[in-house]
PDB file of C-alpha atoms in Angstrom:
ATOM      1  CA  MET A   1      -1.834  92.445 -16.843  1.00 50.00           C
ATOM      2  CA  ARG A   2      -1.122  91.444 -13.483  1.00 50.00           C
ATOM      3  CA  LYS A   3      -3.681  89.090 -13.708  1.00 50.00           C
ATOM      4  CA  HIS A   4      -2.582  87.527 -16.780  1.00 49.00           C
ATOM      5  CA  LEU A   5       0.819  87.077 -14.855  1.00 44.00           C
ATOM      6  CA  ALA A   6      -0.560  85.610 -11.809  1.00 49.00           C
ATOM      7  CA  LEU A   7      -2.520  82.866 -13.964  1.00 51.00           C
ATOM      8  CA  VAL A   8       0.884  82.151 -15.678  1.00 45.00           C
ATOM      9  CA  PHE A   9       2.696  81.530 -11.949  1.00 48.00           C
ATOM     10  CA  VAL A  10      -0.226  79.376 -10.980  1.00 48.00           C
ATOM     11  CA  GLY A  11      -0.015  77.201 -14.266  1.00 53.00           C
ATOM     12  CA  LEU A  12       4.166  76.990 -13.694  1.00 45.00           C
ATOM     13  CA  PHE A  13       3.507  75.858 -10.104  1.00 50.00           C
ATOM     14  CA  VAL A  14       1.064  73.330 -10.848  1.00 48.00           C
ATOM     15  CA  ALA A  15       3.221  71.902 -13.610  1.00 49.00           C
ATOM     16  CA  ALA A  16       6.350  71.964 -11.535  1.00 46.00           C
ATOM     17  CA  THR A  17       4.387  69.933  -8.744  1.00 52.00           C
ATOM     18  CA  ALA A  18       3.332  67.401 -10.987  1.00 49.00           C
ATOM     19  CA  THR A  19       6.826  66.913 -12.600  1.00 48.00           C
ATOM     20  CA  ALA A  20       8.090  66.416  -8.991  1.00 47.00           C
ATOM     21  CA  ALA A  21       5.496  63.664  -8.115  1.00 48.00           C
ATOM     22  CA  VAL A  22       6.307  61.869 -11.095  1.00 45.00           C
ATOM     23  CA  ALA A  23       9.985  61.784 -10.866  1.00 46.00           C
ATOM     24  CA  ALA A  24       9.275  60.484  -7.284  1.00 49.00           C
ATOM     25  CA  ASP A  25       7.554  57.913  -8.436  1.00 47.00           C
ATOM     26  CA  TYR A  26       9.960  56.864 -11.163  1.00 43.00           C
ATOM     27  CA  ASP A  27      12.771  56.904  -8.509  1.00 47.00           C
ATOM     28  CA  ARG A  28      10.670  54.721  -6.005  1.00 43.00           C
ATOM     29  CA  TYR A  29      10.203  51.992  -9.034  1.00 42.00           C
ATOM     30  CA  GLU A  30      13.856  52.032  -9.682  1.00 46.00           C
ATOM     31  CA  ARG A  31      14.658  51.254  -6.248  1.00 49.00           C
ATOM     32  CA  GLY A  32      12.031  48.200  -5.867  1.00 48.00           C
ATOM     33  CA  PRO A  33       9.034  48.119  -4.097  1.00 49.00           C
ATOM     34  CA  HIS A  34      11.381  47.199  -1.069  1.00 50.00           C
ATOM     35  CA  GLY A  35      13.876  49.617  -1.144  1.00 50.00           C
ATOM     36  CA  GLY A  36      17.534  49.219  -2.165  1.00 50.00           C
ATOM     37  CA  SER A  37      19.485  50.064  -5.366  1.00 52.00           C
ATOM     38  CA  PRO A  38      18.443  49.973  -8.978  1.00 51.00           C
ATOM     39  CA  GLY A  39      17.666  46.732 -10.556  1.00 50.00           C
ATOM     40  CA  GLU A  40      16.990  45.169  -6.959  1.00 53.00           C
ATOM     41  CA  TYR A  41      14.010  42.942  -7.364  1.00 53.00           C
ATOM     42  CA  ALA A  42      11.574  41.241  -4.428  1.00 57.00           C
ATOM     43  CA  PRO A  43      12.276  37.171  -4.682  1.00 64.00           C
ATOM     44  CA  PRO A  44       9.349  35.420  -6.371  1.00 64.00           C
ATOM     45  CA  PRO A  45       6.382  34.388  -4.330  1.00 65.00           C
ATOM     46  CA  PRO A  46       6.234  31.179  -2.509  1.00 63.00           C
ATOM     47  CA  PRO A  47       4.237  28.329  -4.372  1.00 59.00           C
ATOM     48  CA  PRO A  48       0.563  27.967  -3.812  1.00 59.00           C
ATOM     49  CA  ARG A  49      -0.612  25.740  -0.534  1.00 60.00           C
ATOM     50  CA  GLY A  50      -2.295  22.899  -2.832  1.00 51.00           C
ATOM     51  CA  TYR A  51       1.220  22.468  -4.490  1.00 47.00           C
ATOM     52  CA  GLN A  52       2.492  18.518  -4.440  1.00 54.00           C
ATOM     53  CA  ALA A  53       5.270  16.892  -5.486  1.00 49.00           C
ATOM     54  CA  PRO A  54       5.059  14.144  -8.171  1.00 49.00           C
ATOM     55  CA  PRO A  55       3.701  10.853  -7.000  1.00 53.00           C
ATOM     56  CA  PRO A  56       6.749   8.117  -5.830  1.00 56.00           C
ATOM     57  CA  ARG A  57       7.902   5.463  -7.975  1.00 57.00           C
ATOM     58  CA  HIS A  58       5.595   2.970  -6.645  1.00 62.00           C
ATOM     59  CA  ALA A  59       2.600   4.523  -8.333  1.00 55.00           C
ATOM     60  CA  GLN A  60       4.488   3.792 -11.966  1.00 63.00           C
ATOM     61  CA  TYR A  61       3.846   1.375 -14.515  1.00 65.00           C
ATOM     62  CA  GLY A  62       5.644  -1.920 -14.453  1.00 75.00           C
ATOM     63  CA  GLN A  63       7.706  -1.827 -11.319  1.00 81.00           C
ATOM     64  CA  PRO A  64       8.610  -5.000  -9.781  1.00 91.00           C
ATOM     65  CA  TYR A  65       8.975  -5.926  -5.877  1.00 94.00           C
ATOM     66  CA  PHE A  66       9.860  -8.435  -3.439  1.00 96.00           C
ATOM     67  CA  PHE A  67       7.729  -8.912  -0.511  1.00 97.00           C
ATOM     68  CA  GLY A  68       7.769 -11.075   2.948  1.00 97.00           C
ATOM     69  CA  HIS A  69       5.017 -11.467   5.698  1.00 97.00           C
ATOM     70  CA  ALA A  70       5.196 -13.167   9.016  1.00 98.00           C
ATOM     71  CA  GLY A  71       2.198 -13.600  11.613  1.00 97.00           C
ATOM     72  CA  VAL A  72      -0.202 -15.972  13.195  1.00 98.00           C
ATOM     73  CA  PHE A  73      -3.223 -18.300  11.693  1.00 98.00           C
ATOM     74  CA  ASP A  74      -6.614 -18.512  12.865  1.00 97.00           C
ATOM     75  CA  PRO A  75      -8.233 -22.103  11.777  1.00 97.00           C
ATOM     76  CA  ASN A  76     -11.660 -22.242  11.038  1.00 96.00           C
ATOM     77  CA  SER A  77     -13.913 -24.042  13.654  1.00 94.00           C
ATOM     78  CA  ASP A  78     -16.096 -26.277  11.468  1.00 94.00           C
ATOM     79  CA  SER A  79     -16.897 -30.067  12.636  1.00 90.00           C
ATOM     80  CA  ASP A  80     -15.256 -31.465   9.804  1.00 92.00           C
ATOM     81  CA  GLY A  81     -12.403 -29.120   9.653  1.00 93.00           C
ATOM     82  CA  LEU A  82      -9.855 -27.898  12.445  1.00 95.00           C
ATOM     83  CA  ASP A  83     -12.345 -27.344  15.438  1.00 94.00           C
ATOM     84  CA  GLY A  84     -10.329 -27.165  18.649  1.00 94.00           C
ATOM     85  CA  TYR A  85      -7.136 -26.325  16.993  1.00 96.00           C
ATOM     86  CA  ASP A  86      -5.217 -23.510  18.612  1.00 97.00           C
ATOM     87  CA  THR A  87      -4.251 -20.362  16.877  1.00 97.00           C
ATOM     88  CA  GLY A  88      -0.856 -20.903  14.941  1.00 97.00           C
ATOM     89  CA  TRP A  89       1.574 -19.364  12.806  1.00 97.00           C
ATOM     90  CA  ASN A  90       2.085 -18.300   9.451  1.00 97.00           C
ATOM     91  CA  PHE A  91       4.668 -16.834   6.937  1.00 97.00           C
ATOM     92  CA  ASP A  92       4.909 -16.004   3.295  1.00 97.00           C
ATOM     93  CA  VAL A  93       7.520 -14.755   0.653  1.00 98.00           C
ATOM     94  CA  GLY A  94       6.763 -13.518  -3.042  1.00 97.00           C
ATOM     95  CA  ILE A  95       7.649 -11.221  -6.048  1.00 97.00           C
ATOM     96  CA  GLY A  96       5.104  -9.224  -7.800  1.00 95.00           C
ATOM     97  CA  SER A  97       4.616  -6.532 -10.466  1.00 94.00           C
ATOM     98  CA  ARG A  98       2.604  -3.126 -10.391  1.00 92.00           C
ATOM     99  CA  VAL A  99       1.631  -3.639 -14.018  1.00 92.00           C
ATOM    100  CA  SER A 100      -0.703   0.077 -13.590  1.00 90.00           C
ATOM    101  CA  PRO A 101      -1.169   2.140 -10.962  1.00 89.00           C
ATOM    102  CA  PHE A 102      -4.237   0.452  -9.941  1.00 93.00           C
ATOM    103  CA  PHE A 103      -3.481  -3.202 -10.238  1.00 95.00           C
ATOM    104  CA  ALA A 104      -0.463  -5.404  -9.157  1.00 96.00           C
ATOM    105  CA  ILE A 105       0.264  -9.191  -9.703  1.00 96.00           C
ATOM    106  CA  ASP A 106       1.847 -11.359  -6.837  1.00 97.00           C
ATOM    107  CA  GLY A 107       3.122 -14.879  -6.987  1.00 98.00           C
ATOM    108  CA  THR A 108       3.390 -16.235  -3.359  1.00 98.00           C
ATOM    109  CA  VAL A 109       4.790 -19.241  -1.360  1.00 98.00           C
ATOM    110  CA  GLY A 110       4.284 -19.576   2.207  1.00 97.00           C
ATOM    111  CA  ALA A 111       2.898 -21.849   4.821  1.00 98.00           C
ATOM    112  CA  TYR A 112       0.391 -21.957   7.820  1.00 98.00           C
ATOM    113  CA  ARG A 113       0.110 -24.415  10.717  1.00 97.00           C
ATOM    114  CA  ALA A 114      -2.221 -25.050  13.772  1.00 97.00           C
ATOM    115  CA  GLU A 115      -1.995 -27.779  16.466  1.00 97.00           C
ATOM    116  CA  ARG A 116      -4.317 -29.485  19.212  1.00 95.00           C
ATOM    117  CA  GLY A 117      -2.275 -31.313  21.321  1.00 93.00           C
ATOM    118  CA  SER A 118      -0.412 -33.827  19.469  1.00 93.00           C
ATOM    119  CA  ASP A 119      -2.446 -33.161  16.208  1.00 95.00           C
ATOM    120  CA  GLU A 120      -0.529 -31.232  13.640  1.00 96.00           C
ATOM    121  CA  ALA A 121      -2.524 -29.360  10.488  1.00 97.00           C
ATOM    122  CA  THR A 122       0.043 -27.759   7.878  1.00 98.00           C
ATOM    123  CA  VAL A 123      -0.514 -26.451   4.548  1.00 98.00           C
ATOM    124  CA  VAL A 124       1.902 -24.796   2.161  1.00 98.00           C
ATOM    125  CA  PRO A 125       0.215 -22.477  -0.718  1.00 98.00           C
ATOM    126  CA  LEU A 126       1.844 -21.848  -3.845  1.00 98.00           C
ATOM    127  CA  THR A 127      -0.340 -19.376  -5.405  1.00 98.00           C
ATOM    128  CA  ILE A 128      -0.547 -16.334  -8.088  1.00 98.00           C
ATOM    129  CA  GLY A 129      -3.005 -13.965  -7.595  1.00 98.00           C
ATOM    130  CA  GLY A 130      -3.855  -9.634  -8.171  1.00 97.00           C
ATOM    131  CA  ARG A 131      -4.495  -6.699  -6.063  1.00 97.00           C
ATOM    132  CA  PHE A 132      -6.743  -3.841  -6.823  1.00 97.00           C
ATOM    133  CA  ILE A 133      -5.016  -0.872  -5.307  1.00 96.00           C
ATOM    134  CA  LEU A 134      -6.242   2.733  -4.334  1.00 95.00           C
ATOM    135  CA  PRO A 135      -3.288   4.821  -5.393  1.00 92.00           C
ATOM    136  CA  HIS A 136      -1.880   7.432  -2.920  1.00 90.00           C
ATOM    137  CA  PRO A 137       1.717   8.946  -2.291  1.00 88.00           C
ATOM    138  CA  PHE A 138       2.067   7.295   1.138  1.00 92.00           C
ATOM    139  CA  ILE A 139      -0.796   5.115   1.963  1.00 94.00           C
ATOM    140  CA  GLU A 140      -2.213   2.488  -0.147  1.00 95.00           C
ATOM    141  CA  PRO A 141      -5.056   0.128   0.794  1.00 97.00           C
ATOM    142  CA  TYR A 142      -5.871  -2.600  -1.526  1.00 98.00           C
ATOM    143  CA  VAL A 143      -8.071  -5.738  -1.712  1.00 98.00           C
ATOM    144  CA  GLY A 144      -6.847  -9.091  -3.476  1.00 98.00           C
ATOM    145  CA  ALA A 145      -8.038 -12.536  -4.699  1.00 98.00           C
ATOM    146  CA  GLY A 146      -5.870 -15.529  -6.078  1.00 98.00           C
ATOM    147  CA  LEU A 147      -5.636 -19.323  -6.904  1.00 98.00           C
ATOM    148  CA  GLY A 148      -3.085 -21.834  -6.506  1.00 98.00           C
ATOM    149  CA  LEU A 149      -1.888 -25.493  -5.390  1.00 98.00           C
ATOM    150  CA  TYR A 150      -2.475 -26.118  -1.532  1.00 98.00           C
ATOM    151  CA  PHE A 151      -0.081 -29.160  -0.187  1.00 98.00           C
ATOM    152  CA  SER A 152      -1.623 -30.006   2.957  1.00 98.00           C
ATOM    153  CA  SER A 153      -0.607 -32.645   5.507  1.00 97.00           C
ATOM    154  CA  LEU A 154      -2.903 -33.819   8.584  1.00 96.00           C
ATOM    155  CA  LYS A 155      -1.282 -35.946  11.441  1.00 95.00           C
ATOM    156  CA  GLU A 156      -4.184 -36.791  14.078  1.00 93.00           C
ATOM    157  CA  ARG A 157      -4.411 -39.471  16.776  1.00 91.00           C
ATOM    158  CA  PRO A 158      -7.145 -42.196  16.393  1.00 90.00           C
ATOM    159  CA  GLY A 159     -10.377 -41.327  17.840  1.00 81.00           C
ATOM    160  CA  VAL A 160     -14.116 -41.535  17.799  1.00 71.00           C
ATOM    161  CA  ILE A 161     -14.250 -40.823  13.998  1.00 79.00           C
ATOM    162  CA  SER A 162     -11.113 -42.015  12.420  1.00 82.00           C
ATOM    163  CA  THR A 163      -8.558 -44.570  13.549  1.00 84.00           C
ATOM    164  CA  GLY A 164      -5.861 -41.927  13.068  1.00 89.00           C
ATOM    165  CA  ILE A 165      -4.675 -39.878  10.059  1.00 93.00           C
ATOM    166  CA  ASP A 166      -0.781 -39.028   9.042  1.00 94.00           C
ATOM    167  CA  ASP A 167      -1.443 -38.365   5.054  1.00 96.00           C
ATOM    168  CA  SER A 168      -0.684 -35.576   2.975  1.00 97.00           C
ATOM    169  CA  SER A 169      -2.752 -33.909  -0.333  1.00 97.00           C
ATOM    170  CA  THR A 170      -2.334 -31.715  -2.932  1.00 97.00           C
ATOM    171  CA  ASP A 171      -5.440 -29.529  -4.235  1.00 97.00           C
ATOM    172  CA  PHE A 172      -6.490 -26.573  -5.694  1.00 97.00           C
ATOM    173  CA  GLY A 173      -7.500 -23.515  -3.410  1.00 97.00           C
ATOM    174  CA  GLY A 174      -7.553 -19.991  -2.977  1.00 98.00           C
ATOM    175  CA  TYR A 175      -7.817 -16.549  -0.952  1.00 98.00           C
ATOM    176  CA  LEU A 176      -9.359 -13.304  -0.563  1.00 98.00           C
ATOM    177  CA  SER A 177      -6.893 -10.349   1.166  1.00 98.00           C
ATOM    178  CA  VAL A 178      -7.172  -7.287   2.121  1.00 98.00           C
ATOM    179  CA  GLY A 179      -4.258  -4.842   3.200  1.00 98.00           C
ATOM    180  CA  LEU A 180      -2.407  -1.638   3.362  1.00 97.00           C
ATOM    181  CA  ASP A 181       0.903  -0.429   2.359  1.00 96.00           C
ATOM    182  CA  MET A 182       2.606   2.459   4.177  1.00 96.00           C
ATOM    183  CA  TRP A 183       5.116   3.627   1.969  1.00 94.00           C
ATOM    184  CA  LEU A 184       8.277   4.807   4.322  1.00 93.00           C
ATOM    185  CA  ASN A 185      10.262   5.935   1.096  1.00 91.00           C
ATOM    186  CA  PRO A 186       9.462   5.403  -2.775  1.00 86.00           C
ATOM    187  CA  ARG A 187      10.911   1.899  -2.594  1.00 90.00           C
ATOM    188  CA  ILE A 188      10.435   0.505   0.855  1.00 94.00           C
ATOM    189  CA  ALA A 189       6.690   0.019   2.560  1.00 95.00           C
ATOM    190  CA  LEU A 190       5.695  -1.471   5.952  1.00 97.00           C
ATOM    191  CA  ASN A 191       2.612  -3.909   5.023  1.00 97.00           C
ATOM    192  CA  PHE A 192      -0.340  -4.956   7.049  1.00 97.00           C
ATOM    193  CA  GLU A 193      -2.324  -7.836   5.312  1.00 98.00           C
ATOM    194  CA  GLY A 194      -5.198 -10.214   6.514  1.00 97.00           C
ATOM    195  CA  LYS A 195      -5.807 -13.402   4.236  1.00 98.00           C
ATOM    196  CA  TYR A 196      -8.197 -16.156   3.844  1.00 98.00           C
ATOM    197  CA  HIS A 197      -7.742 -19.221   2.333  1.00 98.00           C
ATOM    198  CA  TRP A 198      -9.875 -21.971   1.189  1.00 97.00           C
ATOM    199  CA  VAL A 199      -8.905 -25.196   0.816  1.00 97.00           C
ATOM    200  CA  ASN A 200     -10.705 -28.795   1.247  1.00 97.00           C
ATOM    201  CA  PRO A 201      -8.200 -31.540   1.134  1.00 97.00           C
ATOM    202  CA  THR A 202      -8.948 -35.509   1.142  1.00 96.00           C
ATOM    203  CA  PHE A 203      -7.035 -37.546   3.725  1.00 96.00           C
ATOM    204  CA  ARG A 204      -6.943 -41.435   4.242  1.00 94.00           C
ATOM    205  CA  ASP A 205      -6.907 -42.689   7.533  1.00 92.00           C
ATOM    206  CA  SER A 206      -5.008 -46.188   8.780  1.00 90.00           C
ATOM    207  CA  SER A 207      -8.287 -48.298   7.907  1.00 90.00           C
ATOM    208  CA  GLY A 208      -8.399 -46.894   4.332  1.00 90.00           C
ATOM    209  CA  ARG A 209     -11.133 -44.610   4.881  1.00 92.00           C
ATOM    210  CA  ASP A 210     -11.304 -40.931   3.073  1.00 94.00           C
ATOM    211  CA  PHE A 211     -12.219 -37.792   5.014  1.00 92.00           C
ATOM    212  CA  ASP A 212     -12.742 -34.639   3.584  1.00 95.00           C
ATOM    213  CA  VAL A 213     -11.181 -31.709   5.950  1.00 95.00           C
ATOM    214  CA  ASN A 214     -11.499 -28.424   5.966  1.00 97.00           C
ATOM    215  CA  MET A 215      -8.317 -26.688   6.084  1.00 97.00           C
ATOM    216  CA  SER A 216      -9.198 -22.961   5.634  1.00 97.00           C
ATOM    217  CA  GLY A 217      -8.687 -19.900   7.832  1.00 97.00           C
ATOM    218  CA  TRP A 218      -7.516 -16.411   8.398  1.00 97.00           C
ATOM    219  CA  THR A 219      -3.909 -15.305   8.186  1.00 97.00           C
ATOM    220  CA  GLY A 220      -2.928 -11.866  10.015  1.00 97.00           C
ATOM    221  CA  ASN A 221       0.174 -10.595   8.691  1.00 96.00           C
ATOM    222  CA  LEU A 222       2.861  -7.970   9.302  1.00 97.00           C
ATOM    223  CA  GLY A 223       5.453  -7.262   6.673  1.00 97.00           C
ATOM    224  CA  ILE A 224       7.550  -5.380   3.930  1.00 97.00           C
ATOM    225  CA  ARG A 225       7.520  -4.779   0.388  1.00 95.00           C
ATOM    226  CA  VAL A 226      10.654  -3.452  -1.323  1.00 94.00           C
ATOM    227  CA  ALA A 227      10.655  -2.273  -4.982  1.00 89.00           C
ATOM    228  CA  PHE A 228      13.288  -2.965  -7.177  1.00 84.00           C
TER     229      PHE A 228
END
């Protein structure tokens, strides 16, 4: 009989211990994992490290923009071109549209000029072209090309080859460009661009002879792009 009573007491003790452990776990769950009153829960976890905000508006379809540049003109050194001319100046302004995240169309008007003593060579390009862009929220490199009308003028004193030139010409020309946009915010970017212009106008000297003159060269620009 005593043996049976001892077994009953042992069973009751085990049951009571298990019940106390379950009650403690339940109370801890009600308080929340960090303690506190019932119903108080931990804040949501932070976003994963790889999370990024959506791309800014400049990467969206159909966005127009205005741009302007100023910089230097490095004339070619061909004997039938601008050999001996010093580095000059250059500027341009234009309007464009981001027709897709990867491509934009630009219309540009500008001027570049170089001098050699009293000789002056000036070109005013009016062009339309496109740019292929590597999209990025902040830094976007690109390459471009275009065609248009080039209004050229040349003033050269008499020399060994000609009797002096003071003439102008309108010709078709083209360019290739490479550049980089650094977006300061979704609407404004700082722009760096190098562009090579090709144009080969014909001028007439004072004796009536015609001369083909290569007025091509590099322009290096710093500018700004502003989205509407």
